[in-house]
Short mmCIF file of C-alpha atoms and ligand atoms in Angstrom, two decimals:
data_model
loop_
_atom_site.label_atom_id
_atom_site.label_comp_id
_atom_site.label_asym_id
_atom_site.label_seq_id
_atom_site.Cartn_x
_atom_site.Cartn_y
_atom_site.Cartn_z
CA MET W 817 315.02 260.46 53.08
CA GLU W 818 317.47 260.70 50.27
CA LYS W 819 316.92 262.77 47.18
CA LYS W 820 317.54 260.30 44.18
CA ASP W 821 318.93 261.46 40.76
CA LYS W 822 316.48 259.72 38.64
CA VAL W 823 313.18 260.51 40.09
CA SER W 824 310.73 261.38 37.59
CA MET W 825 309.35 264.88 37.30
CA ALA W 826 305.99 263.37 37.41
CA ALA W 827 306.88 262.03 40.87
CA ILE W 828 308.42 265.38 42.05
CA ARG W 829 305.14 267.19 40.78
CA ARG W 830 303.10 264.94 43.18
CA LEU W 831 305.25 265.97 46.06
CA PRO W 832 303.35 269.38 47.00
CA LYS W 833 299.93 267.33 46.91
CA TYR W 834 301.55 265.02 49.58
CA TYR W 835 302.63 267.98 51.53
CA ARG W 836 299.27 269.64 51.29
CA TYR W 837 297.32 266.67 52.43
CA LEU W 838 299.67 265.67 55.25
CA LYS W 839 299.54 269.29 56.50
CA ASP W 840 295.44 268.73 56.51
CA LEU W 841 296.08 265.40 58.38
CA ILE W 842 298.39 267.03 61.09
CA ASP W 843 295.69 269.68 61.56
CA ARG W 844 293.06 267.09 62.29
CA ASP W 845 295.48 265.26 64.52
CA VAL W 846 295.83 262.33 62.42
CA GLU W 847 299.14 260.83 63.88
CA LYS W 848 299.52 257.67 61.29
CA ILE W 849 298.20 256.41 58.09
CA SER W 850 298.37 253.58 55.94
CA SER W 851 299.23 253.76 52.20
CA LYS W 852 295.83 252.86 51.56
CA GLU W 853 294.17 255.50 53.52
CA LEU W 854 296.42 258.05 52.10
CA GLY W 855 295.88 256.81 48.50
CA ASP W 856 292.20 256.92 49.14
CA ILE W 857 291.90 260.71 50.06
CA MET W 858 294.55 261.87 47.62
CA GLY W 859 292.84 259.76 44.87
CA PHE W 860 295.99 257.62 44.18
CA THR W 861 296.39 253.96 44.65
CA ALA W 862 298.23 252.63 47.71
CA SER W 863 301.02 251.08 45.42
CA GLN W 864 301.30 254.62 43.76
CA ILE W 865 301.92 256.06 47.24
CA ARG W 866 304.48 253.35 48.38
CA GLN W 867 306.30 253.78 44.84
CA ASP W 868 306.46 257.57 45.07
CA LEU W 869 307.80 257.52 48.70
CA ASN W 870 310.23 254.67 47.92
CA ASN W 871 311.73 257.07 45.21
CA PHE W 872 313.20 258.88 48.24
CA GLY W 873 314.06 255.98 50.44
CA GLY W 874 310.54 255.23 51.63
CA PHE W 875 309.81 255.21 55.11
CA GLY W 876 306.60 253.55 56.64
CA GLN W 877 306.58 250.25 58.30
CA GLN W 878 304.90 247.28 57.44
CA GLY W 879 301.52 246.98 59.52
CA TYR W 880 302.01 250.54 60.91
CA GLY W 881 301.85 252.79 57.89
CA TYR W 882 303.38 256.18 57.93
CA ASN W 883 303.84 258.62 60.88
CA VAL W 884 302.10 261.79 59.69
CA LYS W 885 304.28 264.48 61.11
CA GLU W 886 307.62 262.61 60.12
CA LEU W 887 306.51 262.05 56.66
CA TYR W 888 305.36 265.53 56.38
CA GLY W 889 308.86 266.83 57.59
CA GLU W 890 310.63 264.65 55.33
CA VAL W 891 308.46 265.64 52.01
CA GLY W 892 309.08 269.37 53.07
CA LYS W 893 312.71 268.73 53.43
CA ILE W 894 312.65 266.86 49.68
CA LEU W 895 310.92 269.90 48.39
CA GLY W 896 313.62 272.15 50.15
CA LEU W 897 311.33 273.66 52.56
CA ASP W 898 313.68 273.27 55.44
CA LYS W 899 315.32 276.75 54.17
CA SER W 900 313.57 280.02 53.11
CA TYR W 901 313.69 281.59 49.99
CA GLU W 902 314.33 285.40 49.09
CA VAL W 903 311.90 286.58 46.30
CA VAL W 904 311.42 289.68 43.94
CA ILE W 905 308.30 290.22 41.78
CA ILE W 906 308.86 291.77 38.38
CA GLY W 907 305.65 293.76 37.16
CA ALA W 908 303.60 295.14 39.70
CA GLY W 909 300.47 295.17 38.06
CA ASN W 910 297.09 293.22 39.15
CA LEU W 911 298.82 290.04 39.11
CA GLY W 912 302.06 291.22 40.96
CA GLN W 913 300.21 292.97 43.66
CA ALA W 914 298.03 290.19 44.15
CA LEU W 915 300.93 287.75 44.67
CA SER W 916 302.78 290.34 46.87
CA ASN W 917 299.57 290.39 49.12
CA TYR W 918 299.12 286.67 49.46
CA THR W 919 300.85 285.97 52.84
CA ASN W 920 300.87 282.36 52.47
CA PHE W 921 304.09 282.36 50.57
CA GLU W 922 305.80 283.67 53.42
CA LYS W 923 304.44 281.10 55.93
CA THR W 924 305.89 278.70 53.58
CA GLY W 925 309.32 280.32 53.59
CA PHE W 926 309.11 282.55 50.28
CA ASN W 927 309.83 286.11 51.32
CA CYS W 928 309.11 288.79 48.76
CA LYS W 929 311.59 291.73 49.43
CA ALA W 930 311.10 293.83 46.45
CA MET W 931 309.03 294.48 43.51
CA PHE W 932 310.09 296.02 40.22
CA ASP W 933 307.98 297.88 37.27
CA VAL W 934 308.79 300.24 34.31
CA ASN W 935 305.48 302.29 35.09
CA PRO W 936 306.46 305.60 36.78
CA ARG W 937 302.83 305.52 38.63
CA LEU W 938 303.71 302.22 40.31
CA VAL W 939 307.38 302.88 40.98
CA GLY W 940 307.81 304.14 44.64
CA MET W 941 304.52 302.56 45.81
CA THR W 942 304.50 300.36 48.84
CA ILE W 943 302.50 297.18 49.04
CA ARG W 944 302.59 295.24 52.42
CA ASP W 945 305.64 296.87 53.36
CA ILE W 946 307.13 295.85 49.91
CA LYS W 947 308.54 298.64 47.88
CA VAL W 948 308.22 299.15 44.09
CA TYR W 949 311.48 299.84 42.52
CA ASP W 950 312.32 300.90 38.96
CA PHE W 951 313.20 297.85 36.85
CA ASP W 952 316.05 299.83 35.60
CA ASP W 953 317.70 299.01 38.95
CA ILE W 954 317.20 295.26 38.80
CA GLU W 955 320.63 294.58 37.88
CA GLY W 956 322.05 296.80 41.00
CA TYR W 957 319.50 295.27 43.18
CA LEU W 958 320.42 291.53 42.42
CA GLU W 959 324.25 292.38 42.85
CA THR W 960 323.60 293.77 46.39
CA HIS W 961 320.83 291.19 47.52
CA ASP W 962 320.83 287.56 47.82
CA VAL W 963 317.69 286.87 45.77
CA ASP W 964 316.66 283.22 45.00
CA ILE W 965 313.55 283.31 42.91
CA ALA W 966 311.92 286.04 40.62
CA PHE W 967 308.33 285.94 40.02
CA VAL W 968 307.92 287.38 36.38
CA CYS W 969 304.38 289.05 36.07
CA THR W 970 304.77 291.17 33.31
CA ASN W 971 302.95 291.19 29.99
CA LYS W 972 303.67 288.74 27.50
CA GLU W 973 305.93 290.93 25.20
CA SER W 974 308.28 291.85 28.12
CA ALA W 975 308.78 288.54 29.65
CA GLN W 976 311.61 287.28 27.83
CA ASP W 977 313.38 290.44 28.10
CA VAL W 978 312.96 290.65 31.67
CA ALA W 979 314.08 287.02 32.12
CA SER W 980 317.33 287.67 30.11
CA ARG W 981 318.20 290.61 32.22
CA ILE W 982 317.72 289.00 35.52
CA SER W 983 319.52 285.83 34.19
CA ASN W 984 322.54 287.99 33.05
CA THR W 985 323.39 288.86 36.75
CA CYS W 986 323.66 284.77 37.43
CA LYS W 987 322.50 285.73 40.79
CA ILE W 988 319.03 284.19 40.74
CA SER W 989 318.21 280.21 40.71
CA ALA W 990 314.91 280.50 39.42
CA ILE W 991 312.08 282.14 37.57
CA TRP W 992 308.41 281.80 38.29
CA ASN W 993 306.75 282.81 35.26
CA PHE W 994 303.33 283.93 34.89
CA ALA W 995 303.35 285.58 31.52
CA PRO W 996 301.58 283.34 28.75
CA THR W 997 304.91 282.69 27.07
CA ASP W 998 307.63 279.99 27.44
CA ILE W 999 310.64 281.90 28.38
CA VAL W 1000 314.33 280.72 27.73
CA THR W 1001 316.98 281.24 30.29
CA PRO W 1002 320.70 280.19 30.41
CA GLU W 1003 321.32 276.56 31.81
CA GLY W 1004 321.34 276.63 35.41
CA ILE W 1005 318.35 278.88 36.00
CA VAL W 1006 315.18 277.01 36.51
CA VAL W 1007 312.04 278.34 34.99
CA GLU W 1008 308.57 277.16 36.24
CA ASN W 1009 305.82 278.38 33.89
CA VAL W 1010 302.23 278.87 35.57
CA HIS W 1011 299.81 279.20 32.51
CA LEU W 1012 296.51 279.65 34.26
CA ILE W 1013 294.98 279.83 30.95
CA ASP W 1014 295.97 276.05 30.20
CA SER W 1015 294.06 274.84 33.25
CA LEU W 1016 291.04 276.74 32.32
CA LEU W 1017 291.06 275.39 28.94
CA THR W 1018 291.03 271.93 30.22
CA VAL W 1019 287.99 272.94 32.31
CA ALA W 1020 286.33 273.87 29.10
CA TYR W 1021 287.27 270.61 27.40
CA ARG W 1022 285.86 268.74 30.26
CA ILE W 1023 282.41 270.27 30.26
CA LYS W 1024 282.12 270.58 26.48
CA ASP W 1025 278.87 268.92 25.19
P1 LIG M 1661 299.24 294.23 34.33
O1 LIG M 1661 299.13 294.85 33.08
O2 LIG M 1661 297.99 294.80 35.27
O3 LIG M 1661 300.58 294.43 35.10
C1 LIG M 1661 301.73 293.99 34.18
C2 LIG M 1661 302.85 294.87 34.80
O4 LIG M 1661 304.06 294.60 34.00
C3 LIG M 1661 302.52 296.37 34.23
O5 LIG M 1661 302.53 297.19 35.65
C4 LIG M 1661 303.72 296.90 33.51
O6 LIG M 1661 304.06 298.44 33.80
C5 LIG M 1661 304.70 295.98 33.81
N1 LIG M 1661 305.88 295.89 32.95
C6 LIG M 1661 305.78 295.62 31.70
N2 LIG M 1661 306.91 295.62 31.18
C7 LIG M 1661 307.94 295.49 32.18
C8 LIG M 1661 309.26 295.47 32.31
N3 LIG M 1661 310.03 295.22 31.23
N4 LIG M 1661 309.81 295.38 33.50
C9 LIG M 1661 309.05 295.30 34.65
N5 LIG M 1661 307.67 295.55 34.53
C10 LIG M 1661 307.07 295.55 33.43
O7 LIG M 1661 299.06 292.62 34.00
P2 LIG M 1661 298.45 291.60 35.05
O8 LIG M 1661 296.99 291.35 35.11
O9 LIG M 1661 299.18 291.76 36.39
O10 LIG M 1661 299.18 290.26 34.25
C11 LIG M 1661 300.51 290.26 34.21
C12 LIG M 1661 300.85 288.81 33.53
O11 LIG M 1661 300.51 287.75 34.26
C13 LIG M 1661 300.36 288.85 32.09
O12 LIG M 1661 301.46 288.38 31.26
C14 LIG M 1661 299.19 288.02 32.13
O13 LIG M 1661 298.91 287.50 30.98
C15 LIG M 1661 299.54 287.03 33.19
N6 LIG M 1661 298.34 286.61 33.96
C16 LIG M 1661 297.52 287.36 34.65
C17 LIG M 1661 296.36 286.81 35.25
C18 LIG M 1661 295.65 287.70 36.22
O14 LIG M 1661 294.78 287.14 36.94
N7 LIG M 1661 295.79 288.89 36.39
C19 LIG M 1661 296.21 285.46 35.38
C20 LIG M 1661 297.21 284.67 34.69
C21 LIG M 1661 298.21 285.23 33.90
#
């Protein structure tokens, strides 16, 4: 399956959901599935499923449907999960520690190698074999290690400064930002913001009145 240049961001954002549902199907020993059946369990129409997968070349055969394992592998490849990624976590507070304790990231190929913080009480600690370093050493670390992604888990006020410093080294490819502020980085560094509060506010809207 080929990655097409003009695939909409909305279609790309649906891919992790395909990946998750296909894994569930594999775990339930389902070998093949039609676009209608897949659509029914995912809450999409059959035509949406076909359209999404056609973006990448499509596969599935008329009258047979999709081979679940094959499709799972292909979606994984499109997502870039046929390789692993080195990760650092900046901000070793509540959230940073919770993320470093989450073993599913490793299982998906995201390996956290180090954490960084400015708080001397946290620097030197080890969480699940992951050492917390002084953030002042970040540039040196990035120069000497191949790091793909930085998870930014600092307070809102520090997040932009942190992002600028790690971007300056030009060594990382992406920032996964949890601080509730939209950080700016030089072109070429991907930023994905995770604003959990936005999702919670949507819950509030949906239950009001
Ligand atoms: P926290 O206060 O426990 O941890 C923040 C850590 O960042 C502290 O250890 C602090 O020393 C460190 N820090 C501050 N400036 C730094 C810098 N320049 N370089 C390196 N480290 C620095 O806060 P918490 O709860 O872990 O939250 C972290 C961020 O994630 C916040 O922006 C928060 O709004 C956001 N967030 C937290 C959630 C949670 O469930 N805890 C949920 C959603 C978002």
